[in-house]
Tab-separated table of C-alpha atoms in Angstrom:
chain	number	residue	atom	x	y	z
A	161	UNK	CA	156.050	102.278	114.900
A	162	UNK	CA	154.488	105.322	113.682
A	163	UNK	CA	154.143	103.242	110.015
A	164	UNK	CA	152.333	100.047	112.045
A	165	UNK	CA	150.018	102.914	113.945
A	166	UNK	CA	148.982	104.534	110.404
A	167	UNK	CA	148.090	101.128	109.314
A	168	UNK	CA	145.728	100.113	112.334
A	169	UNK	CA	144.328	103.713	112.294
A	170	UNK	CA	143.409	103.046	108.233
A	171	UNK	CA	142.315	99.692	108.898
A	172	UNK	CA	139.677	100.838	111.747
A	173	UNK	CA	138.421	103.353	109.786
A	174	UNK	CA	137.675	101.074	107.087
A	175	UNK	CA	136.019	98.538	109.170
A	176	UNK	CA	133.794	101.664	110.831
A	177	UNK	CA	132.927	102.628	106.939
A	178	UNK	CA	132.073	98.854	106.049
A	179	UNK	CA	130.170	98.975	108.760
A	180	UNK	CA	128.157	102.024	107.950
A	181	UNK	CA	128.072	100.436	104.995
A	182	UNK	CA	126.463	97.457	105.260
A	183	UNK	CA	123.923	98.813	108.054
A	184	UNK	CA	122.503	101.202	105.077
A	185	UNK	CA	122.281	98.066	102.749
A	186	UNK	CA	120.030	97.012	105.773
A	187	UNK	CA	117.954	99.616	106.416
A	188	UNK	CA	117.508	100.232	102.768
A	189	UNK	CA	116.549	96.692	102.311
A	190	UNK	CA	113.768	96.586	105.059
A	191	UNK	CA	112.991	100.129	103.675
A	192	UNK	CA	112.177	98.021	100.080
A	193	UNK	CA	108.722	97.369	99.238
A	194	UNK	CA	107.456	93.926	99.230
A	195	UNK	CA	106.598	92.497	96.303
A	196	UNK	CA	103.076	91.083	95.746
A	197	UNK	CA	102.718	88.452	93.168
A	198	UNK	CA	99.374	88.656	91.740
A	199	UNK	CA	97.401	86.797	89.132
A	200	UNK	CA	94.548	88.051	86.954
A	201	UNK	CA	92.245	86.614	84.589
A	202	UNK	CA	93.791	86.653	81.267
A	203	UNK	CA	91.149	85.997	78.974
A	204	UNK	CA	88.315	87.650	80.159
A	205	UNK	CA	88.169	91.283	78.756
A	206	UNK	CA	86.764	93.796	79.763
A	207	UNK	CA	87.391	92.391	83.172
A	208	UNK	CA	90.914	91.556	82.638
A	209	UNK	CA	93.173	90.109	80.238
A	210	UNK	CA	96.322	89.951	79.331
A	211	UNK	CA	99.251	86.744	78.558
A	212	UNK	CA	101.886	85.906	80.527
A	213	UNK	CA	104.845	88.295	79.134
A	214	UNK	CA	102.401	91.294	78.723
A	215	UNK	CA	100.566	93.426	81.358
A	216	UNK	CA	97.555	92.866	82.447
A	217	UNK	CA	94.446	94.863	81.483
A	218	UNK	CA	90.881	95.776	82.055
A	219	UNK	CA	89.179	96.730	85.179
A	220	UNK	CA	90.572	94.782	87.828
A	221	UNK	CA	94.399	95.633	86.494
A	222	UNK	CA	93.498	99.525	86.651
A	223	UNK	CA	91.603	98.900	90.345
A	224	UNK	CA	95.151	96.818	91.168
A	225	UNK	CA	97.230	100.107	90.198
A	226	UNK	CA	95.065	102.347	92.339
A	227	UNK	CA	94.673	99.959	95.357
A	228	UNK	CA	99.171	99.253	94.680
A	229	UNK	CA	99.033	103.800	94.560
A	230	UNK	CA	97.779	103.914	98.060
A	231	UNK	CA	100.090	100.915	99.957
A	232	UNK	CA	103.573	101.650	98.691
A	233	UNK	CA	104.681	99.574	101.249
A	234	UNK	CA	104.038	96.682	98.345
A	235	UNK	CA	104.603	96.313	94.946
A	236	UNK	CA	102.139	94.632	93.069
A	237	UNK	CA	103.462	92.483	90.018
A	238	UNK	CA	100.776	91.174	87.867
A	239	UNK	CA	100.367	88.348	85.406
A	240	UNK	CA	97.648	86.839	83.358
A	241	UNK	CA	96.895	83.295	83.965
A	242	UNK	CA	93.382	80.729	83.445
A	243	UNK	CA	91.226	80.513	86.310
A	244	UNK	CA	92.422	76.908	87.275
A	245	UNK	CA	96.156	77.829	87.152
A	246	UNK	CA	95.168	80.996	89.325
A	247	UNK	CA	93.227	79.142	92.406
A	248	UNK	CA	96.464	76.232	92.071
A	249	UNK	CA	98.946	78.963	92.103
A	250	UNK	CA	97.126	80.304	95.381
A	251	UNK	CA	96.653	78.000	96.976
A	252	UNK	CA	100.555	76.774	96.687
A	253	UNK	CA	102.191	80.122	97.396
A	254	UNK	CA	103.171	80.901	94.013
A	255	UNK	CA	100.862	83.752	94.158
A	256	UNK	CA	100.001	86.302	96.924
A	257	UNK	CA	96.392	87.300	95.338
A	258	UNK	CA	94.315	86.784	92.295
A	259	UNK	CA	91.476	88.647	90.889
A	260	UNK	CA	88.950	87.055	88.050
A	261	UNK	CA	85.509	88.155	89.288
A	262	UNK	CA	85.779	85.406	92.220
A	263	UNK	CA	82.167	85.375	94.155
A	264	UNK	CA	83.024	84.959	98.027
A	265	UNK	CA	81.845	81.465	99.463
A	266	UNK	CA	82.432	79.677	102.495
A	267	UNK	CA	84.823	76.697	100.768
A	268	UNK	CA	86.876	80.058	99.348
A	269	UNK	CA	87.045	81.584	102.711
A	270	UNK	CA	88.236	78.865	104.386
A	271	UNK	CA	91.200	78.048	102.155
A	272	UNK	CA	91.900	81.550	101.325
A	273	UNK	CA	92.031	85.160	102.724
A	274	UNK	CA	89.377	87.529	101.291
A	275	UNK	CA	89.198	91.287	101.807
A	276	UNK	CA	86.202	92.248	103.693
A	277	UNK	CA	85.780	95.208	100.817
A	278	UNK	CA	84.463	94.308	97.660
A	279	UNK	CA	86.871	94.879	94.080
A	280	UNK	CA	83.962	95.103	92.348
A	281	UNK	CA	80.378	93.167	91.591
A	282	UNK	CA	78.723	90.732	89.288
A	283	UNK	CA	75.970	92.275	87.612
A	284	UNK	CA	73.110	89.971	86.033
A	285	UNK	CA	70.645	91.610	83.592
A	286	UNK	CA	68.323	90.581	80.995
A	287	UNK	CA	68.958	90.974	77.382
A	288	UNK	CA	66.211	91.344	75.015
A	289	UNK	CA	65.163	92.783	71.653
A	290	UNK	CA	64.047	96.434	71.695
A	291	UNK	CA	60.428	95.255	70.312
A	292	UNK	CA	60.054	93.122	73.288
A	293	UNK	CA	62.020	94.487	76.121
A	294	UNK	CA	62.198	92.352	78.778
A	295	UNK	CA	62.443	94.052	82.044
A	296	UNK	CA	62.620	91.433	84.699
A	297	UNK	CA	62.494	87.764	85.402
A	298	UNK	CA	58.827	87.156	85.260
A	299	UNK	CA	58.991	88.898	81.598
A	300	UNK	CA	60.657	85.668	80.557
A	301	UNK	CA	57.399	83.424	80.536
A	302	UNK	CA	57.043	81.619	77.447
A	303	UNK	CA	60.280	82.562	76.443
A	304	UNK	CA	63.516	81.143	74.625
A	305	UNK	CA	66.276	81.828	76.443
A	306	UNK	CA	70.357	81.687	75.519
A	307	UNK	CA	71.467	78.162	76.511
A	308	UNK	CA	73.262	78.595	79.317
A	309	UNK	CA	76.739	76.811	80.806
A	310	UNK	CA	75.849	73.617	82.974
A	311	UNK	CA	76.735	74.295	86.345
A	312	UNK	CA	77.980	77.818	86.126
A	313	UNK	CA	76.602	80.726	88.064
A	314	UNK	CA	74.036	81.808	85.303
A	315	UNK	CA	72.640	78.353	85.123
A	316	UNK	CA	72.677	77.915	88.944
A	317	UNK	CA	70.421	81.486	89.504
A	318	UNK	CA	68.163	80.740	86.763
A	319	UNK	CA	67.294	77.219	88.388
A	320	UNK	CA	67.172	77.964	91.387
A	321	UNK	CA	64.856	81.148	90.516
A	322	UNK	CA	62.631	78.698	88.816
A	323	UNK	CA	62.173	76.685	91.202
A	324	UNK	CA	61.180	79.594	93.949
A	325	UNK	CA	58.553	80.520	90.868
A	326	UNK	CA	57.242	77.665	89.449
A	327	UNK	CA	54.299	79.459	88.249
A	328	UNK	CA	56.813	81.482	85.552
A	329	UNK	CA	57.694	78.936	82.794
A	330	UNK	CA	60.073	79.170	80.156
A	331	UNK	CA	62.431	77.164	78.041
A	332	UNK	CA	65.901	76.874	79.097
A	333	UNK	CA	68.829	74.627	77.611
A	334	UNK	CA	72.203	73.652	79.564
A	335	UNK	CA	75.055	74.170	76.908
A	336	UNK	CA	78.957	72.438	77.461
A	337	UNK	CA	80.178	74.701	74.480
A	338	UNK	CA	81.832	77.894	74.948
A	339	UNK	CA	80.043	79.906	72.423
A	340	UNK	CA	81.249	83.755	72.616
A	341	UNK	CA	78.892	86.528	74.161
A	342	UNK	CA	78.939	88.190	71.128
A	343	UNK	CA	77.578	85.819	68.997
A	344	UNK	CA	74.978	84.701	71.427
A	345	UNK	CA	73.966	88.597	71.334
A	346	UNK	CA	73.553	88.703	67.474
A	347	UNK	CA	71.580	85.437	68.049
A	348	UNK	CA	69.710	87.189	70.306
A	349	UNK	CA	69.198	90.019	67.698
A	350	UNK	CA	68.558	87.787	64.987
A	351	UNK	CA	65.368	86.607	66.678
A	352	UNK	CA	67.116	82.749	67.405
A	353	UNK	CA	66.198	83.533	70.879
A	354	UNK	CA	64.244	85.790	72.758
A	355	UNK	CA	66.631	86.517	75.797
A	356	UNK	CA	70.329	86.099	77.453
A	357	UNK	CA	70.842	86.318	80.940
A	358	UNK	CA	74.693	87.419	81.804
A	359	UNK	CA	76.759	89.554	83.897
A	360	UNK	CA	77.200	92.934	82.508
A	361	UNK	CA	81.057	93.423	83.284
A	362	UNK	CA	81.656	91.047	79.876
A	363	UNK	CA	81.362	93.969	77.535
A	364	UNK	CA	78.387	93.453	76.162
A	365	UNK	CA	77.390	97.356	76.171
A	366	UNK	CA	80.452	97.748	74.040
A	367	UNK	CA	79.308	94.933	71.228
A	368	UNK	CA	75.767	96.425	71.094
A	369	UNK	CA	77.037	99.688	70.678
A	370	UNK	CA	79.843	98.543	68.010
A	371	UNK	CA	77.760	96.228	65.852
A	372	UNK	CA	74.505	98.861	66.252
A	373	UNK	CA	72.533	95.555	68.045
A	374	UNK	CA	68.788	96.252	68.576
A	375	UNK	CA	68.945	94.896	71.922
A	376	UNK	CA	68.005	96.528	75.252
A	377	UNK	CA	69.621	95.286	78.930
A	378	UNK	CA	67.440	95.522	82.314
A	379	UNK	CA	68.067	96.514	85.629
A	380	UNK	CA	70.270	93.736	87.680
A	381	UNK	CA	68.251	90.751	88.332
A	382	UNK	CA	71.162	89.261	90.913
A	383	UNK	CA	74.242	91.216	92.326
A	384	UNK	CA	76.932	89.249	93.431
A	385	UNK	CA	80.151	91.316	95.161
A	386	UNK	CA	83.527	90.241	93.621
A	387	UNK	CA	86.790	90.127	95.934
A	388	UNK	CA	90.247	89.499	95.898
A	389	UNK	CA	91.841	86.493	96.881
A	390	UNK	CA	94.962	86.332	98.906
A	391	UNK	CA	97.204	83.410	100.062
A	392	UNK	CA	96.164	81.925	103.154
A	393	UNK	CA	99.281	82.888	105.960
A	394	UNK	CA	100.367	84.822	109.068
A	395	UNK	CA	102.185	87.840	106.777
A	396	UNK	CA	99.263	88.248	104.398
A	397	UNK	CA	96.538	88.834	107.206
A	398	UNK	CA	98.180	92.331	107.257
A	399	UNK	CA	97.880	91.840	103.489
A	400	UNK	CA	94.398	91.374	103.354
A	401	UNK	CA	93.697	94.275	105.913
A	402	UNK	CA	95.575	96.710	104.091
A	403	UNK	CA	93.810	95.569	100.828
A	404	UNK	CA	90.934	96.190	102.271
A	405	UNK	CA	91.189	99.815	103.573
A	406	UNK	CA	92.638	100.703	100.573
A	407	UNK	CA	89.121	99.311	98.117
A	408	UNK	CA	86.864	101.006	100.898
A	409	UNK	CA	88.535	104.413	100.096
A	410	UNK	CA	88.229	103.711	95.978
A	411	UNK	CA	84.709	103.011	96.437
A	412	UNK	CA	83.777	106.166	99.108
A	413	UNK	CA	86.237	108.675	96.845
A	414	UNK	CA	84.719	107.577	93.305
A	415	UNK	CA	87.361	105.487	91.931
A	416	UNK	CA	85.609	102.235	91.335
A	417	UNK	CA	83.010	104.294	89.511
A	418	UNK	CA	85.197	106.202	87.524
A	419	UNK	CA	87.215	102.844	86.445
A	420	UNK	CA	83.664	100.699	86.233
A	421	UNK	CA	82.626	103.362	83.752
A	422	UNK	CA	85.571	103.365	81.585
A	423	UNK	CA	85.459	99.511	81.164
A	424	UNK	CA	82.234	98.569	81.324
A	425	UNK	CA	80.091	101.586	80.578
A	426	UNK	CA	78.503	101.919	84.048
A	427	UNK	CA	78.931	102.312	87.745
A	428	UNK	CA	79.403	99.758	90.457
A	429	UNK	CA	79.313	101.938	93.440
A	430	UNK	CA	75.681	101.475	94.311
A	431	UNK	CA	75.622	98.178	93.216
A	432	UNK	CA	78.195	96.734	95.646
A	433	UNK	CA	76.710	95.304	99.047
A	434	UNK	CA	78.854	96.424	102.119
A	435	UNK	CA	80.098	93.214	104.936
């Protein structure tokens, strides 16, 4: 008897500590993080780059860390991928947010959820020869301008800028090939053309400095914010609003700047436009 009593004793003691047990397991598990897959640009340095297998880098990696620093409720795993693998993965789930220097637009906010807070913004300037600086858009009159990409966003703001100013004429080509920045800039410095228009956060600062370029930029012609892009469903609203706080606070306590600067060689602070 005593034997059978020791026995149910143990036994309810064990089933008390499996219990304990396995409501820790719990609590620890809804304690866990969630983890945020995220997809950046990988071939567009300085902005980000980076193959799948290898982390992510650039500016909108290092803004991801800081934004990731201040929700530790999440934890932000990053990959590269190309821009039409990154909107597909959205789109289907298999990521939670991508960042590749995505301009907000109504078909985008429809499918998608974007941050109200800016990650960062698209700079446009001018690029000239130091002999003939060219300071703004009206400076390119009679000039030879960098063919641009048919249908992208340079070729779309040049157009449509020339059509608001028909009075400013100047020679501009619609190119299909992918010819790299930096040999359009030593083009450019060559005297092959007389301007390129581009956003700034491509690292051109970096190739004119490196290869000694005699070629000025101007002030931003265009500034177009930049925003994350998060899957489109009931958990990630809270996503989305956390993301959001989190880029506010970068940009009012200096972050974005400090980053902006180490990447591209200036600030995007004062250049961002606030919802």
């Amino acid at each position: 008897m005593t034997s059978m009593i020791g026995r149910r004793f143990a036994l309810t003691l064990l089933g008390a500590a499996g219990l304990a047990m396995a409501t820790s397991g719990l609590a620890q598990a809804e304690d866990a993080p969630r983890v945020i897959k995220i997809a950046t640009a990988a071939e567009s340095k300085p902005l980000s780059w980076g193959a799948i297998g290898h982390e992510p880098q650039g500016y909108e990696p290092d803004v991801l860390k800081a934004i990731n620093a201040k929700l530790p409720q999440y934890k932000f795993e990053m990959e590269g991928a190309a821009d039409i693998a990154q909107e597909t993965g959205l789109a289907t789930g298999k990521y939670d947010m991508i960042t590749g220097g995505y301009y907000s637009n109504p078909t985008r906010a429809k499918q998608f959820l974007i941050p109200e807070n800016p990650i960062g913004a698209s700079m446009m300037k001018i690029y000239s020869r130091k002999s003939d600086e060219i300071k703004d858009m009206t400076g390119l009159a009679g000039k030879k301008i960098v063919p641009v990409t048919a249908g992208g966003g340079v070729y779309k703001f040049v157009t449509g800028w020339q059509e608001e100013h028909p009075d400013v004429t100047f020679k501009l080509t619609a190119s299909s090939a992918g010819v790299p920045y930096p040999t359009r800039l030593n083009e450019l410095n060559q005297g092959k053309y007389d301007a390129l228009i581009l956003p700034s956060n491509l690292g051109e600062a970096t190739v004119i400095e490196q290869q000694k370029l005699d070629i000025v930029a101007s002030e931003p012609v265009v500034v177009h914010n930049t925003y994350v892009l998060i899957h489109r469903d009931a958990e990630n609203e809270q996503l989305a609003a956390d993301v959001s706080k989190a880029l506010g606070e970068l940009r009012e306590d200096g972050t974005l700047d400090q980053i902006s600067e180490k990447w591209f060689g200036e600030k995007v602070g004062a250049y961002m436009t606030l919802n």
